[in-house]
Coordinates of C-alpha atoms in Angstrom, one line a residue:
X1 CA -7.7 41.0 -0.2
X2 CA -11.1 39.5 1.0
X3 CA -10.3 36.1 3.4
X4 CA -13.4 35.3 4.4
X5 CA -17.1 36.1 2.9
X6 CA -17.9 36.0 6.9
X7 CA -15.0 38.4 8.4
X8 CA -12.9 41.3 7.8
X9 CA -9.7 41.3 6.3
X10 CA -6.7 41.8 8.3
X11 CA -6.6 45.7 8.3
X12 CA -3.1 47.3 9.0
X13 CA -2.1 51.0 10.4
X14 CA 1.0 52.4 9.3
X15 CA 2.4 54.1 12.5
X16 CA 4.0 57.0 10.2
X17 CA 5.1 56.5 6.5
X18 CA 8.0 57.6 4.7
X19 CA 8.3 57.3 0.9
X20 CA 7.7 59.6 -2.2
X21 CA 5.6 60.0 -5.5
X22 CA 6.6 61.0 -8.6
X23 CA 3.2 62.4 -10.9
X24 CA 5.5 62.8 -14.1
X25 CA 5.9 59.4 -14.1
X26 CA 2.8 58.1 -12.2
X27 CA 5.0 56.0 -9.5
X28 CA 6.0 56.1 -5.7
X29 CA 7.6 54.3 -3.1
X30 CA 7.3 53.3 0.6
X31 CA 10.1 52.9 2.6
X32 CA 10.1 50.2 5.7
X33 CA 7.6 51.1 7.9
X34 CA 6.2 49.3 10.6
X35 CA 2.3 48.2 10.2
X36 CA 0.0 47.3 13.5
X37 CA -3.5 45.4 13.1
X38 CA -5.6 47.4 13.7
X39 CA -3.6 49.9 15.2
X40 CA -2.6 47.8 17.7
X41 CA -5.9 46.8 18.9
X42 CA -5.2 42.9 17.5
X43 CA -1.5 41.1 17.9
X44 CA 0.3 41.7 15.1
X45 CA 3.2 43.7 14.1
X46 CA 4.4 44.1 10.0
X47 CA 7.6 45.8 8.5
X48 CA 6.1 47.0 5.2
X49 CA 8.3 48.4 2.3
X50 CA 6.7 49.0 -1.4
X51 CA 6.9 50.2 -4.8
X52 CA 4.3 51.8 -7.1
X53 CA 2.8 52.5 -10.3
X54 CA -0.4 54.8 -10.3
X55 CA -1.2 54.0 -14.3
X56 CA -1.8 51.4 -14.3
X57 CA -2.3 50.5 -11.0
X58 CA 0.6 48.1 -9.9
X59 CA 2.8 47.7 -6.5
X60 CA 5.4 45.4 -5.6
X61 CA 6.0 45.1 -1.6
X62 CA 8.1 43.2 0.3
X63 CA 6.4 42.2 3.9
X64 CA 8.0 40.8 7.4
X65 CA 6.2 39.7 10.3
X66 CA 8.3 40.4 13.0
X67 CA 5.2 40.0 15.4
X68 CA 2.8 37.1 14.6
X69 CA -0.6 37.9 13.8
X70 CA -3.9 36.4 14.8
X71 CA -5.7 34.6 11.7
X72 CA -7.8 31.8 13.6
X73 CA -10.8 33.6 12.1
X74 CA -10.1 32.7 8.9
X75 CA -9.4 29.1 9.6
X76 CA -11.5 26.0 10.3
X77 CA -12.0 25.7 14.0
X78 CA -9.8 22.4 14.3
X79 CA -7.4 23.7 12.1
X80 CA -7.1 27.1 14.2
X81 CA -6.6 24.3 17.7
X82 CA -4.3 21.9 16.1
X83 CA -2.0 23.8 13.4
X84 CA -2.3 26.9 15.0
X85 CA -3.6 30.4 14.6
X86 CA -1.1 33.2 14.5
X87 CA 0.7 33.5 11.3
X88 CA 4.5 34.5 11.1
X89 CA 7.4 34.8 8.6
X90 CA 8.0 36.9 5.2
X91 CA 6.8 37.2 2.0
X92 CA 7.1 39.3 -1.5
X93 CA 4.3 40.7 -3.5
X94 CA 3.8 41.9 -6.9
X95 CA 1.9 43.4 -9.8
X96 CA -1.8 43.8 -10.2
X97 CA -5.0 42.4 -9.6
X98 CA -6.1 41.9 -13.0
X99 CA -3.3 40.9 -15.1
X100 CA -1.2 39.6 -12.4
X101 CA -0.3 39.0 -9.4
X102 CA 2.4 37.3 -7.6
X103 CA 3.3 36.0 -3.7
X104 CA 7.0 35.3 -3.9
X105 CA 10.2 34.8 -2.1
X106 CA 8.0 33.5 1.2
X107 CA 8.8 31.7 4.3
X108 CA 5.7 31.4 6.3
X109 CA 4.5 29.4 9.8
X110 CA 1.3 29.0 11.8
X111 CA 1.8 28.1 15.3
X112 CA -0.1 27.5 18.4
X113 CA 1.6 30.5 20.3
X114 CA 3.1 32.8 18.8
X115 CA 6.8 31.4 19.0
X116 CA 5.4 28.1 17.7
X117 CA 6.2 27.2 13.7
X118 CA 3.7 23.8 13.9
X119 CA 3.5 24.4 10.0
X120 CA 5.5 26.0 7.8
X121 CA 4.9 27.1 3.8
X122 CA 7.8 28.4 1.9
X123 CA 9.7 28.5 -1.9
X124 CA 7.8 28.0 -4.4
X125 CA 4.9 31.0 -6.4
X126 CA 1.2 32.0 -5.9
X127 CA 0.0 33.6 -9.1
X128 CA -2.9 35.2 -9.0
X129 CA -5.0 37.2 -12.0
X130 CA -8.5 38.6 -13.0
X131 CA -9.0 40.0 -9.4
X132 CA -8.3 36.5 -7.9
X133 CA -10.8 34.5 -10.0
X134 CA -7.8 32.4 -11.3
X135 CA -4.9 31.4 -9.0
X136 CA -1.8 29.5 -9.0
X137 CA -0.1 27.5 -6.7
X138 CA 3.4 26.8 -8.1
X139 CA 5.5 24.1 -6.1
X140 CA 4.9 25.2 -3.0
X141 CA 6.9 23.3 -0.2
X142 CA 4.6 22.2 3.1
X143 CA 6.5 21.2 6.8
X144 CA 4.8 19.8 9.7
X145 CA 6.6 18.0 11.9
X146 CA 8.8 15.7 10.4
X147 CA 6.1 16.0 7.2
X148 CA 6.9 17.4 4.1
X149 CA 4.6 17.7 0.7
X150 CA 4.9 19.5 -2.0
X151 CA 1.6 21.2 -3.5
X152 CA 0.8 22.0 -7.2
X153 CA -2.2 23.1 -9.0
X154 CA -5.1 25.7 -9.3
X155 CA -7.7 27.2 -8.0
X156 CA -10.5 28.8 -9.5
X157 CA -13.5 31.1 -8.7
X158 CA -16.6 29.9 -10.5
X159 CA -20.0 30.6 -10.0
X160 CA -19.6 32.1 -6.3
X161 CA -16.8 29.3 -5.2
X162 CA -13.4 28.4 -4.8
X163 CA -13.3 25.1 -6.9
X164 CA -10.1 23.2 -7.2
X165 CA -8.4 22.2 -10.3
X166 CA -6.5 19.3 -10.3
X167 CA -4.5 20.2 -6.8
X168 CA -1.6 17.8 -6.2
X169 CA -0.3 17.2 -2.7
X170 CA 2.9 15.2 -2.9
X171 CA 4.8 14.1 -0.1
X172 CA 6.0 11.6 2.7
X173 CA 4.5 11.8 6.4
X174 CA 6.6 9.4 9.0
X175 CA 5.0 11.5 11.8
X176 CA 1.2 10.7 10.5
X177 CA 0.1 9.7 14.0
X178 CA 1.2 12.6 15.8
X179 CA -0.9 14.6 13.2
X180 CA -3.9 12.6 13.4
X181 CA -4.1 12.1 17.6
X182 CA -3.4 16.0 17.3
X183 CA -6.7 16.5 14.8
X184 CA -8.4 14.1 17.6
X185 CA -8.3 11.5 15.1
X186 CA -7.5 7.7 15.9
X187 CA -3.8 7.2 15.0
X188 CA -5.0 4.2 12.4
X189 CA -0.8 4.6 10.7
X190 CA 2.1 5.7 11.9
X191 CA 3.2 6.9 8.6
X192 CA 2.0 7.5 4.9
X193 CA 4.4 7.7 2.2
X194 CA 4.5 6.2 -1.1
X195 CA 7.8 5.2 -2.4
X196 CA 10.3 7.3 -3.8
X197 CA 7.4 9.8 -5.2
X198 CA 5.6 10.1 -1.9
X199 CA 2.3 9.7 -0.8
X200 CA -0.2 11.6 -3.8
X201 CA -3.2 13.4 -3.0
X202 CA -5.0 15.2 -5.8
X203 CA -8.5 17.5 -5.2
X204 CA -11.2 18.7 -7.6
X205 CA -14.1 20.1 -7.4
X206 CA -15.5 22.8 -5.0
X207 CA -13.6 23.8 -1.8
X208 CA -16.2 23.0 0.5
X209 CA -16.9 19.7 -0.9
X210 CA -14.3 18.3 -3.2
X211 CA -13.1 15.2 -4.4
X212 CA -10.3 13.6 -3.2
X213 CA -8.4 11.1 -4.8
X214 CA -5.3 9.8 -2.8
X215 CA -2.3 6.8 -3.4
X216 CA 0.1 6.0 -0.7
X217 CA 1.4 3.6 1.7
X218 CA 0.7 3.0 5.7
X219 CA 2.5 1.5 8.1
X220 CA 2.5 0.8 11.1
X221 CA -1.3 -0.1 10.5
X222 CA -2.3 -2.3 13.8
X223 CA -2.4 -6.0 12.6
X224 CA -1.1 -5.3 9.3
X225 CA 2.1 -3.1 9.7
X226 CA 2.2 -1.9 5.7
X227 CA -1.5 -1.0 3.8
X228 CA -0.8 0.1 0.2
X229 CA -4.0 2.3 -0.9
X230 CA -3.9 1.2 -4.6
X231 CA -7.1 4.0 -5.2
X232 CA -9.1 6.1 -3.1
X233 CA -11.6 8.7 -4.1
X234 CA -13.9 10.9 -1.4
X235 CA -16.8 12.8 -2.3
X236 CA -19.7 13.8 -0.5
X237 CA -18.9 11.6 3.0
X238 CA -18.2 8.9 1.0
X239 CA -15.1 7.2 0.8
X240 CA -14.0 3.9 -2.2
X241 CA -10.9 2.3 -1.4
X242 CA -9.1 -0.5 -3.5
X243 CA -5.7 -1.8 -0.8
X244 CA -3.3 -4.4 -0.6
X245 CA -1.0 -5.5 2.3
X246 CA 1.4 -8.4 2.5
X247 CA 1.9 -8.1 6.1
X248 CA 0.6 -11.2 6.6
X249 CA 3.3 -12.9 4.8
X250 CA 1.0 -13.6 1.7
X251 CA -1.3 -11.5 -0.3
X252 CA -4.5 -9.5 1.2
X253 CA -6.7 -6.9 -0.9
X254 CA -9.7 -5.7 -0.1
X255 CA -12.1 -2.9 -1.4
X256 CA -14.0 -0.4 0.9
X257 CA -16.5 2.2 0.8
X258 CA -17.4 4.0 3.7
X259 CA -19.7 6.6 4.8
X260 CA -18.0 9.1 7.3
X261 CA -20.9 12.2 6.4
X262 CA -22.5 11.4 9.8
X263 CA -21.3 11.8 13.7
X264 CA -21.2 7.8 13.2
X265 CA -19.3 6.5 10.4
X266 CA -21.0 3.9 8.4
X267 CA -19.3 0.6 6.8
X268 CA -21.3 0.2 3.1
X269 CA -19.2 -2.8 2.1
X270 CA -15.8 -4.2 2.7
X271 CA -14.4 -7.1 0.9
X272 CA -11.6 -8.8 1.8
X273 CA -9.5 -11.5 -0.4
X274 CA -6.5 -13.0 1.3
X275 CA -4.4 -15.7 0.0
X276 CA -1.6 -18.1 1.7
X277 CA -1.6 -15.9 4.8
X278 CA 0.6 -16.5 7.8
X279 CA -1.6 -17.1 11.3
X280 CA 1.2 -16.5 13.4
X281 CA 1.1 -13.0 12.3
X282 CA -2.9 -12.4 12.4
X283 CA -4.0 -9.8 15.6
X284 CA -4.1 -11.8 18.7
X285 CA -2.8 -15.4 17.8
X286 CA 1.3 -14.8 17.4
X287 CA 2.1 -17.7 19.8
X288 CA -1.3 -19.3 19.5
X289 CA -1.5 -20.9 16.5
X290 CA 0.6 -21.3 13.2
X291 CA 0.8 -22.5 9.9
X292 CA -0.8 -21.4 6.7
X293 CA -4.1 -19.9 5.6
X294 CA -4.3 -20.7 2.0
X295 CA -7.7 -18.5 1.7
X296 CA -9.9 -16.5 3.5
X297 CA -12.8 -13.9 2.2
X298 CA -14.8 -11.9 4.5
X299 CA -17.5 -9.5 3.6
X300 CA -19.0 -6.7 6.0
X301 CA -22.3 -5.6 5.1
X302 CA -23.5 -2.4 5.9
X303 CA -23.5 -1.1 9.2
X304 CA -22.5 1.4 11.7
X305 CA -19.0 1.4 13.5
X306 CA -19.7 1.0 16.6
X307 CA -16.9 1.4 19.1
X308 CA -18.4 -0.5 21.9
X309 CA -19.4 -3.2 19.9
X310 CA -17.5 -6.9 21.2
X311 CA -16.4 -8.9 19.0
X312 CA -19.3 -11.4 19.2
X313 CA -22.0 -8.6 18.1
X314 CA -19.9 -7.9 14.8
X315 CA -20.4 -11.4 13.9
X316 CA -23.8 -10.9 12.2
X317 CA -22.4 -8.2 9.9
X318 CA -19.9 -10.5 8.3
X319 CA -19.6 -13.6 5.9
X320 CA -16.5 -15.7 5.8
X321 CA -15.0 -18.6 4.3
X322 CA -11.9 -19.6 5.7
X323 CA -9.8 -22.4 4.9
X324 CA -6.6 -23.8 5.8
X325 CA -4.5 -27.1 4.6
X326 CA -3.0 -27.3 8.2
X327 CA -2.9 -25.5 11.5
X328 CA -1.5 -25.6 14.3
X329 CA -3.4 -24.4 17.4
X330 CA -1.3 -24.6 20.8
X331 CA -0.2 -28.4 21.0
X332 CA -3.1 -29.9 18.6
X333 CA -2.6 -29.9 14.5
X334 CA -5.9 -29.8 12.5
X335 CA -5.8 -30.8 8.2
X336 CA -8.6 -29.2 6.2
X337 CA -9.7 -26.7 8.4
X338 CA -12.7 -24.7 6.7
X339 CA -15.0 -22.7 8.4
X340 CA -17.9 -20.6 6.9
X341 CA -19.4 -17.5 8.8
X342 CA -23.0 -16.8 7.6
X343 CA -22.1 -18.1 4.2
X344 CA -24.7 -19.1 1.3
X345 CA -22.5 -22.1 0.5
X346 CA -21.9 -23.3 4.1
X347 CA -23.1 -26.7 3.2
X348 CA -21.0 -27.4 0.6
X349 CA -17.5 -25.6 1.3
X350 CA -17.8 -26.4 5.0
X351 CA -19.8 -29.0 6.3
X352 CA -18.5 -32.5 4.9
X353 CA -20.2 -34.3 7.2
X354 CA -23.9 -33.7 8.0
X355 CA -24.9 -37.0 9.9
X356 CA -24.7 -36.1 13.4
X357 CA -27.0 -33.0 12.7
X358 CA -30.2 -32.9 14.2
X359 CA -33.2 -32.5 11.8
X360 CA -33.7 -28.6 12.8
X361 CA -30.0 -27.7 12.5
X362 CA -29.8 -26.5 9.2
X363 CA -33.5 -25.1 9.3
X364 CA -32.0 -23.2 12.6
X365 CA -28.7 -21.7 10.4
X366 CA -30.8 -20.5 7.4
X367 CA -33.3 -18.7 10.1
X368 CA -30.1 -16.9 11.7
X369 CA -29.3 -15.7 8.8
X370 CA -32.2 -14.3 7.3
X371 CA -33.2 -12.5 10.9
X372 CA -30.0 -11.0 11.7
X373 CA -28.1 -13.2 14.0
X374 CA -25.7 -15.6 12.6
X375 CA -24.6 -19.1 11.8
X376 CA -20.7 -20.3 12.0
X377 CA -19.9 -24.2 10.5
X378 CA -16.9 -25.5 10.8
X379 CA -14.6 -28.7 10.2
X380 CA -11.6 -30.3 10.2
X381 CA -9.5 -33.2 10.4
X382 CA -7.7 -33.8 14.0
X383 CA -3.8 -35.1 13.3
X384 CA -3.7 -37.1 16.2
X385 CA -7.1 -38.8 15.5
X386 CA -10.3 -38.2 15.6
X387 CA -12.5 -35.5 12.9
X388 CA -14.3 -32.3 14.5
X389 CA -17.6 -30.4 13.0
X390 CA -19.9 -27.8 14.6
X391 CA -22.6 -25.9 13.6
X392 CA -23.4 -22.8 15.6
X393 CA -26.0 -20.6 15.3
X394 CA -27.9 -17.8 16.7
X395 CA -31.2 -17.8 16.5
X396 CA -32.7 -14.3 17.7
X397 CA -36.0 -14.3 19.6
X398 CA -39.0 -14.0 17.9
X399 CA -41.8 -12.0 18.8
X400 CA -45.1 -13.2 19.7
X401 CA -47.6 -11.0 17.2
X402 CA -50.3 -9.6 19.9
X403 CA -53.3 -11.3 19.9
X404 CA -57.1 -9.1 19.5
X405 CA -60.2 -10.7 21.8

């Protein structure tokens, strides 16, 4: 069976076989016989045993590794140094290539070593017919780690590809982070799940490319703690999201789409849409400030994610509005907070009063805006006495056009 359209199969020498044929009725067997790749020239080591039929041409084997071979050459680089590379365990085979064929009965592991069993596929059926142009994978059960999915659906071959047909990857993962860190991914969750049906993952289209719709839960999310991703699909680098958390102690959703085709990945747009949200819980002021934030909406336009980026150079990316009935920050309470981040309403939502402003202030905010810096208002009402207002904004340098004698 071809692998790879790039390598050889795995090729295996029988060190002597026993076994018989009878021509009256066009079948033979093989008794167990140990197998070497390559005759020994790779690691590997296979106890074969196997039935025949000559006419038509049918077999039914039953195969044990009982020395784990080498398979990283069939396997995407990062899988082949994360998951593993040699291949162990058992497996059943049956019937033929055209009207059927079967993997059956299999219990099988890819470590990093050889005595390492990082992943492990077992129960469950591969049916296979029309020489592999149509196959079947029947409730197959997937380990790693403490993970554990369960995958259903099809694969075909059409027009020179391996496409996917509607392939359903159930399951819960409360060791997510360990996966990721070991993919050299950020740990972003320490788990996914989804419930009592698991985390769902479902993949058409071609193999190389497909698309990838996926529902589940995070948690453990930094800031956060539980993400719900209501909807995802990702096709082509890009990546739509519709989520919903109430970490905060109210409601937050938000809607993202993403481009991660690059070595940089790219934020299109992200919306978020919070409502009555705790600020005792947001990142960074538990102990700082409390009370309630009855809304906030941010918007990210697009732009690269940079890691060294501070938190002051994300600021012309976003627009905000913010607001808060009261708020405690340290020993001081504030009433009608609002405060507007590069908003098109700024005016109105969060500037209540304007008299203090100088007469280029608001020409200065609108210019920040348009040329890529930023403008932040804000207001409120001091408890104690007193009211507070700002307008801040950051103007970038202009550039003197060059002047021709």
């Amino acid at each position: 069976i071809p692998m790879s359209a790039t390598e050889e199969p795995v090729r295996l020498t029988l060190e002597e076989v026993h076994g018989g044929i009878d021509l009256v009725n066009d079948e033979g067997y093989i008794e167990k016989t140990k197998a070497l790749v390559q005759g020994g020239k790779e690691p590997g080591e296979v106890m074969v045993s196997a039935t025949f039929g000559l006419k038509p041409l049918n077999a039914t084997a039953d195969i044990d590794i009982t020395n784990p071979i080498d398979v990283g050459r069939f396997l995407p680089p990062k899988v082949a140094t994360s998951a593993g590379r040699f291949l162990s365990g058992k497996l059943s085979v049956g019937g033929d290539v055209y009207d059927g064929f079967e993997l059956k009965d299999f219990d099988l592991a890819l470590g990093r070593t050889p005595k390492e069993r990082a992943i492990r596929i077992f129960d469950g059926r591969v049916f296979a017919k029309d020489e592999f142009d149509h196959i079947e994978l029947q409730k197959l059960h997937f380990e790693a780690g403490r993970s554990h999915a369960v995958i259903d659906g099809a694969i075909d071959y059409v027009k020179d590809e391996f496409v996917y047909k509607n392939l359903a990857i159930e399951g819960d993962y409360p060791d997510l982070s360990v996966w990721l860190q070991r993919f050299g991914l950020p740990p972003i969750a320490l788990s996914m799940g989804g419930g009592p049906g698991g985390g769902q993952i479902i993949l058409n289209g071609p193999i190389t490319n497909p698309t990838i719709n996926a529902k589940a839960t995070l948690a453990g999310v930094p800031c956060l703690d539980k993400v719900r991703i209501d909807d995802s699909t990702f096709h082509d680098g890009i990546l739509d999201a519709r989520f919903s958390s109430s970490g905060l102690g109210g409601s937050l959703r938000g809607t993202a789409r993403l481009d991660v085709s690059g070595p940089v990945p790219v934020i299109l747009k992200l919306s978020l849409d919070g409502q009555n949200l705790e600020a005792s819980r947001l990142c960074g002021l538990a102990g700082l400030a409390k009370g309630t934030i009855e809304s906030a909406q941010i918007e990210i336009g697009r732009t690269p994610i940079v890691k060294s980026r501070t938190a002051l150079e994300w600021i012309p990316f976003v627009k905000a509005h913010i607001s808060a009935p009261k708020l405690t920050v340290g020993k001081e309470t504030y009433s009608n907070l609002a405060v507007c981040v590069n908003h098109a309403g700024d005016d109105k939502l969060c500037r209540p009063w304007a008299g203090r402003l100088d007469y280029d202030d608001l020409a200065d905010c609108e210019d920040a805006k348009k040329r890529g810096g930023f403008c932040i208002v804000a207001a409120a009402t001091r408890d104690a006495g007193g009211k507070l207002a700002a307008t801040i904004a950051d103007v970038p340098r202009q550039t003197a056009a060059p002047h021709s004698f």
